[in-house]
Structures are given as C-alpha cells and as structure tokens.
Short mmCIF file of C-alpha atoms and ligand atoms in Angstrom, two decimals:
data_model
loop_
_atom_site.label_atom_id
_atom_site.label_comp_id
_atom_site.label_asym_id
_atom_site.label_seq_id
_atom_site.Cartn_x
_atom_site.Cartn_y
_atom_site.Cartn_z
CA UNK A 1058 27.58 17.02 -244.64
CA UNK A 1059 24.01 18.38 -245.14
CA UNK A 1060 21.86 15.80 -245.41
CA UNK A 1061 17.90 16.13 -246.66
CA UNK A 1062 15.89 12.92 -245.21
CA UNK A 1063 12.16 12.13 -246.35
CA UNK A 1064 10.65 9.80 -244.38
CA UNK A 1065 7.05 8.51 -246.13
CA UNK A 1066 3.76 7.86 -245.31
CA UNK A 1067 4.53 3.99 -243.79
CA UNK A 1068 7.69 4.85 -241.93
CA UNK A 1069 5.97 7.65 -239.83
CA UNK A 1070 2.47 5.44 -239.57
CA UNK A 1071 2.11 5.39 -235.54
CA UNK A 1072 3.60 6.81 -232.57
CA UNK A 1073 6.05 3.73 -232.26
CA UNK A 1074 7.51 4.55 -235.56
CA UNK A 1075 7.66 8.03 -235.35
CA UNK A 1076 9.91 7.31 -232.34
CA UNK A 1077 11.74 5.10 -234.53
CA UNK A 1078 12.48 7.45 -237.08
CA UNK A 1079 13.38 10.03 -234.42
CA UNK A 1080 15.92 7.86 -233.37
CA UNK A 1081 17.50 7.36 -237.33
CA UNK A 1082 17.47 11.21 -237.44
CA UNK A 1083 18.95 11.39 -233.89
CA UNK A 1084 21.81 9.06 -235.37
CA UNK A 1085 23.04 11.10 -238.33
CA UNK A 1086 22.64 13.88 -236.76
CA UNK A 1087 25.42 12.73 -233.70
CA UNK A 1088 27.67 11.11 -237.00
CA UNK A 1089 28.25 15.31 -237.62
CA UNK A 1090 25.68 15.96 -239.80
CA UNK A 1091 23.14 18.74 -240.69
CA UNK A 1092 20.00 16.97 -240.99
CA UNK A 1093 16.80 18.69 -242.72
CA UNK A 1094 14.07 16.52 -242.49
CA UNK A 1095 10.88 16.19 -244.68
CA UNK A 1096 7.96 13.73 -243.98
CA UNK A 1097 4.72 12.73 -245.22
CA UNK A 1098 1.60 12.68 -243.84
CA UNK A 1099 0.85 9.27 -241.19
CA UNK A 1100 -0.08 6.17 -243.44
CA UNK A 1101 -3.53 6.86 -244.96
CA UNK A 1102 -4.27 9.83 -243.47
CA UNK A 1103 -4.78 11.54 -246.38
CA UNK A 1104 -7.17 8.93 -247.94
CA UNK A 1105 -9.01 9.47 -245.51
CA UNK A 1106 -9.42 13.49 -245.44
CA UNK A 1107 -10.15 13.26 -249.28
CA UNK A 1108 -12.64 10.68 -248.01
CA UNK A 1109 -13.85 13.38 -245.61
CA UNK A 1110 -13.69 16.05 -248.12
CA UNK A 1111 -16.33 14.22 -250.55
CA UNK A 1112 -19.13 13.48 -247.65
CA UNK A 1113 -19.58 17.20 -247.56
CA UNK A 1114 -19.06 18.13 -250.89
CA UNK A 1115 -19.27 16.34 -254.27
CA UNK A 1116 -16.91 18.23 -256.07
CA UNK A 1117 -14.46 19.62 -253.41
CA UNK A 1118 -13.09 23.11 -253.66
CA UNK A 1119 -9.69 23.23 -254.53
CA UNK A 1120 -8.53 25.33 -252.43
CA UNK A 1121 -10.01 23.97 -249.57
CA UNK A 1122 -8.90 20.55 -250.26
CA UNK A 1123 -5.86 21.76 -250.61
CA UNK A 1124 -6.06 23.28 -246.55
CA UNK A 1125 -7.86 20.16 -245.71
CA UNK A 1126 -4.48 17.63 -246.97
CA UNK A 1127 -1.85 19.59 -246.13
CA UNK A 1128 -3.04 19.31 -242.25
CA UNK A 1129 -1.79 15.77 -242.39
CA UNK A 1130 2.10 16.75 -242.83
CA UNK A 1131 1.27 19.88 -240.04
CA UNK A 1132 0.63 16.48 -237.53
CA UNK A 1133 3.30 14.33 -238.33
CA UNK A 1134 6.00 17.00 -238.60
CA UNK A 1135 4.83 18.10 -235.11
CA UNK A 1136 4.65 14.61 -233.64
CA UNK A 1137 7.86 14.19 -235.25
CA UNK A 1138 9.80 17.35 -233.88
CA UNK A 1139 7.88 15.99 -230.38
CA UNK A 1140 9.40 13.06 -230.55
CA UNK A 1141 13.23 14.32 -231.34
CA UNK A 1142 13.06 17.18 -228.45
CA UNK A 1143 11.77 14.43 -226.01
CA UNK A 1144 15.59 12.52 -226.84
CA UNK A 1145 17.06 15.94 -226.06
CA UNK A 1146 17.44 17.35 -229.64
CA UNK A 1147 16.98 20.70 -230.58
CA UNK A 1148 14.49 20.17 -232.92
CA UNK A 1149 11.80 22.78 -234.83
CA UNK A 1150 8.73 21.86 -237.44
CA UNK A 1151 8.09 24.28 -240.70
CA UNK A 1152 5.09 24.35 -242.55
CA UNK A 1153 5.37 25.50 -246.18
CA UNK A 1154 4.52 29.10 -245.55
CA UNK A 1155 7.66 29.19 -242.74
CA UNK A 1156 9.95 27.49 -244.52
CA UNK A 1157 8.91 29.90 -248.03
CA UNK A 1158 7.52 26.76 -250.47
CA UNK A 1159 6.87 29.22 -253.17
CA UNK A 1160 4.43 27.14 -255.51
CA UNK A 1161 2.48 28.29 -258.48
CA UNK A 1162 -1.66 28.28 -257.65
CA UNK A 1163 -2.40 25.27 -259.82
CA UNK A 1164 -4.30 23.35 -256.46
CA UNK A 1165 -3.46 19.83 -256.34
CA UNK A 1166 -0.64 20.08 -258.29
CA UNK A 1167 1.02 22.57 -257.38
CA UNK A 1168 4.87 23.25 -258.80
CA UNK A 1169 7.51 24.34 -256.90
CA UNK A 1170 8.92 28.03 -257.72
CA UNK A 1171 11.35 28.70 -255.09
CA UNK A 1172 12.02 28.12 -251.97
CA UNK A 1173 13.86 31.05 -250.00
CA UNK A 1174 13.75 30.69 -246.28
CA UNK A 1175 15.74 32.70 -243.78
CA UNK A 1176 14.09 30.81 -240.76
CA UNK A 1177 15.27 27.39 -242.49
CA UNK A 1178 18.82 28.97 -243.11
CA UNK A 1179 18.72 30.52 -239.12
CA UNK A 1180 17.59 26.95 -237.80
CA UNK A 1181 20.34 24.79 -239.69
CA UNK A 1182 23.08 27.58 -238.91
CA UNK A 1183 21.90 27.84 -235.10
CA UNK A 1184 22.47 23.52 -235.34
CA UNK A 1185 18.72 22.83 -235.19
CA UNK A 1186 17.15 19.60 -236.90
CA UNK A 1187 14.44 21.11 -239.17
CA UNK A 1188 11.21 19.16 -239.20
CA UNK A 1189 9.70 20.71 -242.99
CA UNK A 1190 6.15 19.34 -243.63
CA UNK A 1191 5.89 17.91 -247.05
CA UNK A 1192 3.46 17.72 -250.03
CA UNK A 1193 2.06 21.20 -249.31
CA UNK A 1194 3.17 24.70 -250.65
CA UNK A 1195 1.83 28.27 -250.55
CA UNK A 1196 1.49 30.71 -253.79
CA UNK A 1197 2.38 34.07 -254.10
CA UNK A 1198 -1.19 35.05 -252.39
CA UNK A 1199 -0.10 32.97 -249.54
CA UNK A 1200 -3.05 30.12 -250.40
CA UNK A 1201 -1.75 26.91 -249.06
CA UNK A 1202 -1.15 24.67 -252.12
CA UNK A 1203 -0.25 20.46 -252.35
CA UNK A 1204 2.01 18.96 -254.97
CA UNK A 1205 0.04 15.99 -255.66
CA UNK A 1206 -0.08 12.80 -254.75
CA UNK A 1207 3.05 11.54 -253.50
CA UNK A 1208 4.76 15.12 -253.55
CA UNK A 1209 6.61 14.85 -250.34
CA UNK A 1210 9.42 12.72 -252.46
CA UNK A 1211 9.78 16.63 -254.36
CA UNK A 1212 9.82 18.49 -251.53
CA UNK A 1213 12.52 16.97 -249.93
CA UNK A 1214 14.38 17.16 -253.41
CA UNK A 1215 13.94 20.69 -253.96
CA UNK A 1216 14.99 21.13 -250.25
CA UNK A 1217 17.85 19.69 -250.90
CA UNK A 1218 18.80 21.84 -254.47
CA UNK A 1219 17.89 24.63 -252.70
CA UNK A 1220 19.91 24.09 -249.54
CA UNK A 1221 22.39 23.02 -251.61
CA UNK A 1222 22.76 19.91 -249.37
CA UNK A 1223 25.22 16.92 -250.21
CA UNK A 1224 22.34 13.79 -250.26
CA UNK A 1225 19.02 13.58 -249.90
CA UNK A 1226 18.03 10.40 -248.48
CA UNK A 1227 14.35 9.00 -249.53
CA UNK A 1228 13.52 6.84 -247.02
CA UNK A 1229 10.69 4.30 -247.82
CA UNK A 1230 8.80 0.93 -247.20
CA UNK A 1231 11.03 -1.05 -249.58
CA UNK A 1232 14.72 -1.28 -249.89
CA UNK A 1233 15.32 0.19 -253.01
CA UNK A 1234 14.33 0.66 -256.50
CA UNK A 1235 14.16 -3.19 -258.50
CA UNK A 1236 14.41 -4.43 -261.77
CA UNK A 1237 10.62 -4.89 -261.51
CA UNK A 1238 8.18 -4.89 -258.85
CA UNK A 1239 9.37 -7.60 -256.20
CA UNK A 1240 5.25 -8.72 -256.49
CA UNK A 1241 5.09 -9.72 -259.72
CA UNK A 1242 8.21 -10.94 -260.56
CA UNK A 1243 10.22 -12.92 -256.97
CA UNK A 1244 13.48 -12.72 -258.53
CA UNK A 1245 13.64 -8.74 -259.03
CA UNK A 1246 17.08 -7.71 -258.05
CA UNK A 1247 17.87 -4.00 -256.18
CA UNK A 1248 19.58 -2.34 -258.33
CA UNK A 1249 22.65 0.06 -256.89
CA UNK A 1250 22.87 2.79 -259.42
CA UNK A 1251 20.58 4.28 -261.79
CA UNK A 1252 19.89 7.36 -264.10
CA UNK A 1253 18.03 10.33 -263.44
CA UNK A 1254 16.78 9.69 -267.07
CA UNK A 1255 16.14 5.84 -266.07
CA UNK A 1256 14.41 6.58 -263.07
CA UNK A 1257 11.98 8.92 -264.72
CA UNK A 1258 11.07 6.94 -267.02
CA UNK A 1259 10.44 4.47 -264.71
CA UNK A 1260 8.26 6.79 -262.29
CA UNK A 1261 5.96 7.63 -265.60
CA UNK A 1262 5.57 4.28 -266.18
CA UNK A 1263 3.99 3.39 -262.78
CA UNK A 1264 7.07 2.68 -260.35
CA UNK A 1265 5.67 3.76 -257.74
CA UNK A 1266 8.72 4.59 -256.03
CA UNK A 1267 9.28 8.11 -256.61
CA UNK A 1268 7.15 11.21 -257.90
CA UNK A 1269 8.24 11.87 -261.32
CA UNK A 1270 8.77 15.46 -260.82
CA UNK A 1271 10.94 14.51 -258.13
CA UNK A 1272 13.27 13.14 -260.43
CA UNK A 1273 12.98 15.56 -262.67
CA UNK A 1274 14.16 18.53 -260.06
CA UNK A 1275 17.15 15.47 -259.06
CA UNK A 1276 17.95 15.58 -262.45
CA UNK A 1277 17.74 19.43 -263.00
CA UNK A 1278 19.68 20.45 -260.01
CA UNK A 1279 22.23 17.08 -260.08
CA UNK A 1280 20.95 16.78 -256.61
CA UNK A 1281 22.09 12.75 -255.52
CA UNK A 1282 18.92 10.54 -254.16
CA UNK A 1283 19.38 7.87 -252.29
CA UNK A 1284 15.82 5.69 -252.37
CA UNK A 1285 16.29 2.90 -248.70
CA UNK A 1286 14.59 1.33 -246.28
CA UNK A 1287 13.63 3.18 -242.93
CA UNK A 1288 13.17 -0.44 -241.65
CA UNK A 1289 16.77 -1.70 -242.38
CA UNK A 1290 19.91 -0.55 -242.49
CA UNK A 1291 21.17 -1.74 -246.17
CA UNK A 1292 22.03 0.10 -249.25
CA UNK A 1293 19.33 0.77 -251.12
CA UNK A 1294 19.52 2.61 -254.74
CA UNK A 1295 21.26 5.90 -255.36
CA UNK A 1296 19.67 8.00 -258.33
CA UNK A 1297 22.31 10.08 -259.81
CA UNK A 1298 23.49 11.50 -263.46
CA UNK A 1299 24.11 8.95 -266.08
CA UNK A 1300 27.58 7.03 -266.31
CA UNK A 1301 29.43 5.53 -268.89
CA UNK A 1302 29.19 1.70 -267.35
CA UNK A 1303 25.37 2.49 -266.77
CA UNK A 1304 25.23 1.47 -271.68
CA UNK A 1305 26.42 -1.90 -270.65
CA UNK A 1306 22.99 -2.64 -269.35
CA UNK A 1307 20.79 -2.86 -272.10
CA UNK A 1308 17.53 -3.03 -270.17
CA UNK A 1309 17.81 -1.77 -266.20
CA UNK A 1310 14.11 -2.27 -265.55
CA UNK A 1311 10.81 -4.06 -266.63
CA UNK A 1312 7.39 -2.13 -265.74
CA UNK A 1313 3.83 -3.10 -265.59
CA UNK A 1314 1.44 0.00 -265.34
CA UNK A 1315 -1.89 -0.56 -264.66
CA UNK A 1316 -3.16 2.68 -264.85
CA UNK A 1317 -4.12 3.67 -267.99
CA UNK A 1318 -7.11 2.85 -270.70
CA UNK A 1319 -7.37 2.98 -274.74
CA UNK A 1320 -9.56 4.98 -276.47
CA UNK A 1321 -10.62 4.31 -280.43
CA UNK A 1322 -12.01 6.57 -282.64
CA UNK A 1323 -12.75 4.61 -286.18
CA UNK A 1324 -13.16 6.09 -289.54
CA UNK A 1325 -11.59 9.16 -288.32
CA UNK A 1326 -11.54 11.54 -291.74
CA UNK A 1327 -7.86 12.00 -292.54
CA UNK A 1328 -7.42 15.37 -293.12
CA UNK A 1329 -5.37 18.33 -291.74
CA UNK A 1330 -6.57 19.74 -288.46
CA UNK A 1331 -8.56 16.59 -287.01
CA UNK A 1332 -5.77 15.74 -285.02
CA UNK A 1333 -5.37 19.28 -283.01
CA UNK A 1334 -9.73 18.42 -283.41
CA UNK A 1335 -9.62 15.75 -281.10
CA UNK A 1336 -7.08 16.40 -278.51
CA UNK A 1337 -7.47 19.83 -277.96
CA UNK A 1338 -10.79 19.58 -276.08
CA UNK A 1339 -9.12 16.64 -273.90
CA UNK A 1340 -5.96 18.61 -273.55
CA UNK A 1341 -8.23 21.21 -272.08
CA UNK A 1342 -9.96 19.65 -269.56
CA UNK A 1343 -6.54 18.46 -268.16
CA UNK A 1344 -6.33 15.28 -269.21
CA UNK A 1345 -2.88 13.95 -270.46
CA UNK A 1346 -2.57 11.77 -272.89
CA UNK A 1347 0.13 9.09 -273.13
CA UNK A 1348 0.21 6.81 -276.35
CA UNK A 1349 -1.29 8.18 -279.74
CA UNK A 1350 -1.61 5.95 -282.82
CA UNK A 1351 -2.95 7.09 -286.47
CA UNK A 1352 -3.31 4.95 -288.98
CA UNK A 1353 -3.45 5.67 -292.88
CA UNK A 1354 -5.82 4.43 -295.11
CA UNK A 1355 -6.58 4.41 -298.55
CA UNK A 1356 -10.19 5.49 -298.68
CA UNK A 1357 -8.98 8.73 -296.89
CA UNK A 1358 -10.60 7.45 -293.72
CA UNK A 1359 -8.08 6.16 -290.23
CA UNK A 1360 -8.65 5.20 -286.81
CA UNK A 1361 -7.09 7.36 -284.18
CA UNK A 1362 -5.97 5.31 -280.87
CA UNK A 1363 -5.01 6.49 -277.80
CA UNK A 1364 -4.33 5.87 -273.79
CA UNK A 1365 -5.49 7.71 -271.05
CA UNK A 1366 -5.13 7.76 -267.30
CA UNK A 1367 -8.11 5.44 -265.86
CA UNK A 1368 -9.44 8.13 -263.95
CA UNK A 1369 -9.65 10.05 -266.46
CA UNK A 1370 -11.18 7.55 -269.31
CA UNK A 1371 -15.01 7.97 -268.86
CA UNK A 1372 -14.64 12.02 -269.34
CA UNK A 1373 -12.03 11.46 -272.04
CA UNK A 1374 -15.02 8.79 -273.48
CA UNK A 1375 -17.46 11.55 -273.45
CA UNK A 1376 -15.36 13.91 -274.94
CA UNK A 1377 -14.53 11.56 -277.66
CA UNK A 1378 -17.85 10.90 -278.68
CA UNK A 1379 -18.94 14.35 -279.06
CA UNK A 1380 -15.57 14.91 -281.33
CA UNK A 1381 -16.32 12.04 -282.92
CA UNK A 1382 -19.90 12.75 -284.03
CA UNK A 1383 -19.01 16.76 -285.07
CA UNK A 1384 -15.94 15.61 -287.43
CA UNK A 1385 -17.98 12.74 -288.82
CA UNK A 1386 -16.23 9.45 -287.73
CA UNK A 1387 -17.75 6.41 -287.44
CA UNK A 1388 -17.86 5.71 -283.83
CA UNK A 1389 -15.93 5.34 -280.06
CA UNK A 1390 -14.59 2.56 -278.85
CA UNK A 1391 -13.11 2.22 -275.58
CA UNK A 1392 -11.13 -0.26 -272.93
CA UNK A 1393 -10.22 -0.49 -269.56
CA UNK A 1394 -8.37 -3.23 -269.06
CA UNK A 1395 -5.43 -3.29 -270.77
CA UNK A 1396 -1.64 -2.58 -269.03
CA UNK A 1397 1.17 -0.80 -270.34
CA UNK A 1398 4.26 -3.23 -270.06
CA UNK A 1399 7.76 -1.67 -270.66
CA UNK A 1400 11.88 -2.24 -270.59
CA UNK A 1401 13.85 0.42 -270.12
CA UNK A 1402 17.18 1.38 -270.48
CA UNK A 1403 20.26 3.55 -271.50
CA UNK A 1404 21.92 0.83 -273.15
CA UNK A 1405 19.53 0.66 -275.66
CA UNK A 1406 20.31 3.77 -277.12
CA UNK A 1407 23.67 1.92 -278.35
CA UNK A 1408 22.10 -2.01 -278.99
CA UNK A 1409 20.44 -3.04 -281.74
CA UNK A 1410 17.95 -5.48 -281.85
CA UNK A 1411 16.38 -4.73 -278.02
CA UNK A 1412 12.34 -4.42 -279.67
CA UNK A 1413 12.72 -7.12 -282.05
CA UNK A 1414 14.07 -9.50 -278.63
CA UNK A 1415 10.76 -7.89 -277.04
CA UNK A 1416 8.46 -8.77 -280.05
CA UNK A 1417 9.64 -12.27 -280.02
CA UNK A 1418 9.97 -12.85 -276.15
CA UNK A 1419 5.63 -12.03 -275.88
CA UNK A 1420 4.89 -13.85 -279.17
CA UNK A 1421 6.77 -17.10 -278.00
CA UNK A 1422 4.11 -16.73 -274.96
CA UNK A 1423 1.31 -15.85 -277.31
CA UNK A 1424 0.58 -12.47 -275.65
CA UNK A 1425 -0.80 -10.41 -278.54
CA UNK A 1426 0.71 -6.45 -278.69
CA UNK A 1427 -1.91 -3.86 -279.09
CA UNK A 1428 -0.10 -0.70 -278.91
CA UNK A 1429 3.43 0.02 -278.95
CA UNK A 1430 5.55 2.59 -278.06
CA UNK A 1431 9.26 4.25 -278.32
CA UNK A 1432 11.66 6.47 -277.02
CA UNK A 1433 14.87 6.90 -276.36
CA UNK A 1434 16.05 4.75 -273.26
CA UNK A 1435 12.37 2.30 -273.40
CA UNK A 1436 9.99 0.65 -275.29
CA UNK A 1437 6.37 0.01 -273.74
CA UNK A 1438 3.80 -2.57 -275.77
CA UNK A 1439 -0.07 -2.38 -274.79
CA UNK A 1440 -1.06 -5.70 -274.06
CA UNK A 1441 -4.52 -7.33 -272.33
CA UNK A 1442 -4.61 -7.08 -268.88
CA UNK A 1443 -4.66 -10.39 -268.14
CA UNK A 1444 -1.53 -11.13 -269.52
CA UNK A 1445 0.47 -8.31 -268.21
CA UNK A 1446 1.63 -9.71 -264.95
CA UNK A 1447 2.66 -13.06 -267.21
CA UNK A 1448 4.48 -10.71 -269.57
CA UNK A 1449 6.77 -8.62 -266.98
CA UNK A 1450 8.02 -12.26 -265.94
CA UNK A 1451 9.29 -13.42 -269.73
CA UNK A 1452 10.61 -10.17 -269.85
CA UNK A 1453 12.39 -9.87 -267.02
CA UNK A 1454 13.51 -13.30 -267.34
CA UNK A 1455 14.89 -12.50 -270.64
CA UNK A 1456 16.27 -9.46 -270.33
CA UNK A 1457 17.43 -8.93 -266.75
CA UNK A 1458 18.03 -12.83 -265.42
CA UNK A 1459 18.74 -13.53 -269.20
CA UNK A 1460 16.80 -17.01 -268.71
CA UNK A 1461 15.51 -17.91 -272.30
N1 LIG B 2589 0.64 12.61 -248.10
C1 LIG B 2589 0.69 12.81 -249.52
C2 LIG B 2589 0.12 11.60 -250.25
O1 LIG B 2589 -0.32 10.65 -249.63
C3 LIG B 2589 2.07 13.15 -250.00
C4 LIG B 2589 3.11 12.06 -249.83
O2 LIG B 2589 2.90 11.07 -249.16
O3 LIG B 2589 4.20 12.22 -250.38
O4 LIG B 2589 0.09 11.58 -251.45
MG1 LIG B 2590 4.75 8.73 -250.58
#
C-alpha cells in the first residue's frame, strides 16, 4: 500500500519524539509499505515566530509571514529525515516548492491548486521515505504561501488524492475523534466511523481535530483518513464516505465552540437592499459570518443578529456601527461571551423530533437559547457562555449516553 502519514505539532515536539516517530515510520515502512510523510512544525514553534513577527512589525507583511512560518515545517521535516537516515533508511525532506504545492497567492490561507511533482514520484518509485513539509505552499510566482492554521492536516490529504495513495493516516495527540470533547464531557466515547459530511461539520463547529478544508479535499477526492494516536497503538477514527448504518445514529457528536461573538443591529429599516447593506462591507474585509437572524416587524422596522469569529468582532463592531448610523437604525449591540453548542448527525435527516428533544433537554436545565440554527445533518443553539460547558453534558447525556 501507499500510505500518507501526518504527524502534528505535539508528536514531533522534541528530539526524543522525533526519534519516536522515526521509528513508527521505520515500522510501516518494513510491513511493505510506501510511506509519504507530512509533519507539522515542532509544538509551538509557530506561536512563537508569529510572536516574533509582531515585535518588528505591527501589521506583518503577508508575504513575509508567510516565509517566516513555513521555516518551522523546513526544521522538523529535516530533523525528521535526520532522524530516519540515522536508523539506516533512505530517507529525503521536500519543501513545498520541491515537492510542486501549487497554491493560489491568498497569504495565510492559501488553497491548494495542484500538486504535480516528478521528484516526489522519482523518490517513492526509487523506494525512498519522503519527508514533505506541511502547512506551506508556493503560487504560480513561486512566493512561498501557508494554508492556515492547522493546514498540515490538508497537506497530507491532498498528498494523498494526488498520489493516489490507499490511507492517509493523521496522526495526533488524542486517540481519535469523540462524541464530544473528552474535557468537558468524561464519558465521551471514540467513535470508529464517521462521515466526511459529519466530520466537517464538526471541524466548523470548533473540533479541533481536523482542518475543515481537510475534510473537505477527503471528501472531494474519497481519499480514507484515519485520525490516531502517535502515542498508542489503538484504533482511532476512520473518516470515510457516508454509509447506510451511519442514519441509525441520530446524533454522532455534541460540540461546544467557543469562538465566535453576536452582533445586534436594532431597528434595522426593513426594506430591500439593507441586507446586501450590511454584510457586504464585512464580507469585504474578510470576515465570515456564521449565524444571521432577521426579524419582522410590524412598524416596518427589525433587528438584524448575527455571529462572528472573536477575532474578528471588534472590526465587525466598527463596521456595524458605521452601517448602522448611514441606513438609519437605532443602534449596535454586541457580545462576546456567548458559545455555539451543537448535535450533529446524519440520522437526523430521517428522525423527527431531534430539535424539539434539544429544546426541551436545555429548558429542563434552564439554559435560555439565544440563537438557533439548522442544517441538514446539525442543529447549533447560541446560548450564554457560562452555561455552555453545562449544556454539552445534558446533551450528550441525552443524546449519545441516552441518560434522561
Ligand atoms: N504549524 C502550523 C500551525 O501550527 C500548521 C499545522 O500545525 O498543521 O498551525
Ligand atoms: Mg495541527
């Protein structure tokens, strides 16, 4: 088989580990395997270069940020390829511009084109294990390029559509993906199987487990992920393409995201065009925005709600207020501490009766729902943070241990 193995951040975080992990490699690759590897840069490392990056400069460049992160995969991938020629391995390290990472030139976010590499087919053919730096890219100018935060997760992914490989492996600092974080809620259970369409979900709603556009290229190219432990040897969770036992579930997995805060804009005249008014300036500045509520009222007047990523909410603020004050609302109000708690599942798509079991599970706890929100496979409710941790538990008590 060809196998694509990420290693993250924690599993290559000092010399001992990187050892470590050269051994795991070293393993799979005697079992008969082809074994591209992909890691991330050491644990923290690149906190600390955008750290770096904003003692010099208070609004980094881009593209030199962009240089500056992508040096932390160049030293682990090396250490890493050290480490596996030391045991006697044929071993070689890529950076994005020799393995061809063709991304698009949006800097710190950076989406993957292509990747066509003739070194990377020459190394696996000759029997080489190939050491590819994650997280970074180059565009068609040859400017080195990141994915974003987390990205190495969609490197290795599109490594392995691209390579046509039979697994790609995510190896991590927990054992799998859970029915909700194992910090909140004790009882969480691994669970063995899940959907691409589950799983994204899940990454957008602040599992931090895997980028979301990993899972979207998974899901694109039907490429199998298998999310496990580099500390253990257990089974951890493979993502793959929906299955028919997968409906029995009703609800897979209960989230709690943190991350984002509500924005209010009262008395909001309710007339064509105010909506495209007010989102298109925040739309422009890059901001994305999640939940969106409109109300209608009789006096031709509604509020307008919405949620934005906290580190985006004091721009988004400003933004609002100046909207707010040209279309003649009333005024802004804003909140940052509120969570975003969610089920989600592909069984809900054929049960009835999954939000009104939500409703009633957070009233009988006297959690009061602010927002709320639909699709498909999940439903999310707004609620205080201070109750958000207290309502994952009754919710995955009720739906997942189905504990009353
Ligand atoms: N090193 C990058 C980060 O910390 C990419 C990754 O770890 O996947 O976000
Ligand atoms: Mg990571």
């Amino acid at each position: 088989m060809l196998i694509v193995q990420k290693y993250g951040g924690t599993s290559v975080g000092d010399t001992e580990r990187i050892k470590r992990v050269a051994r795991r490699i070293a393993k799979t690759y005697d079992q008969g395997h082809r074994v591209v590897v992909v890691v991330s840069a050491m644990t923290g490392q690149t906190d600390r270069l955008i750290e770096l990056a904003h003692k010099v400069s208070k609004v980094p460049d881009p593209r030199e940020l962009d240089a500056l992160l992508a040096t932390g995969e160049q030293a682990s991938a090396a250490l890493l390829t050290m480490a596996l020629k030391d045991m006697g391995y044929n071993a070689t390290s890529l950076l994005a511009f020799q393995a061809r990472i063709i991304t698009d030139n949006a800097f710190g976010r950076a989406r993957i084109d292509k990747i066509d590499s003739p070194i990377l087919q020459e190394e696996i053919e000759r029997g080489n294990i190939v050491v590819v730096a994650g997280f970074q890219g180059i565009d068609s100018h040859g400017n080195i390029t990141t994915l974003g935060r987390g990205g190495s997760d969609t490197t290795a992914v599109a490594l392995a559509a691209a390579l046509k490989a039979d697994l790609c492996e995510i190896y991590t600092d927990v054992e799998g993906v859970f029915t909700a974080d194992p910090k909140i809620c004790p009882d969480a259970i691994k669970i063995p199987r899940i959907s691409y369409d589950e799983m994204m979900e899940m990454a957008s709603l602040g599992a931090k487990v895997l980028q979301i556009r990993c899972v979207e290229f998974a899901k694109k190219y039907n490429v199998p992920v298998h999310v496990r432990s580099s500390f253990s040897e257990v089974e951890g969770t493979m993502v793959v393409k929906e299955e028919p036992e997968m409906e029995r579930v009703i609800v897979a997995a209960v989230t709690c995201d943190k991350n984002e805060a509500r924005i209010t804009i009262t008395r909001v005249p309710d007339r064509p065009g105010i909506a495209a008014q007010i989102f298109k300036p925040i739309g422009e500045v890059g901001i994305v925005v999640d939940m969106i509520i409109q109300n209608t009222s009789a006096e031709g007047l509604t509020d307008v709600t919405f949620t934005v990523p906290k580190a985006d909410f004091h721009q988004a603020m400003e933004i609002s207020r100046s909207v707010a004050s040209k279309i003649g609302a009333e005024r802004v109000l804003g909140d940052e501490h509120i969570a975003k708690v969610s089920i989600v599942g592909v069984g809900m798509k054929s049960h009835s009766g999954v939000a009104a079991k939500m409703f009633s599970t957070l009233a009988k706890e006297g959690i009061n729902i602010l927002m709320i929100s639909t699709s498909e496979i999940k439903i999310s409710c707004v609620v205080d943070e201070k109750v958000a941790e207290r309502a994952t538990k009754v919710l995955h008590d009720a739906f997942i241990l189905n504990k009353a």
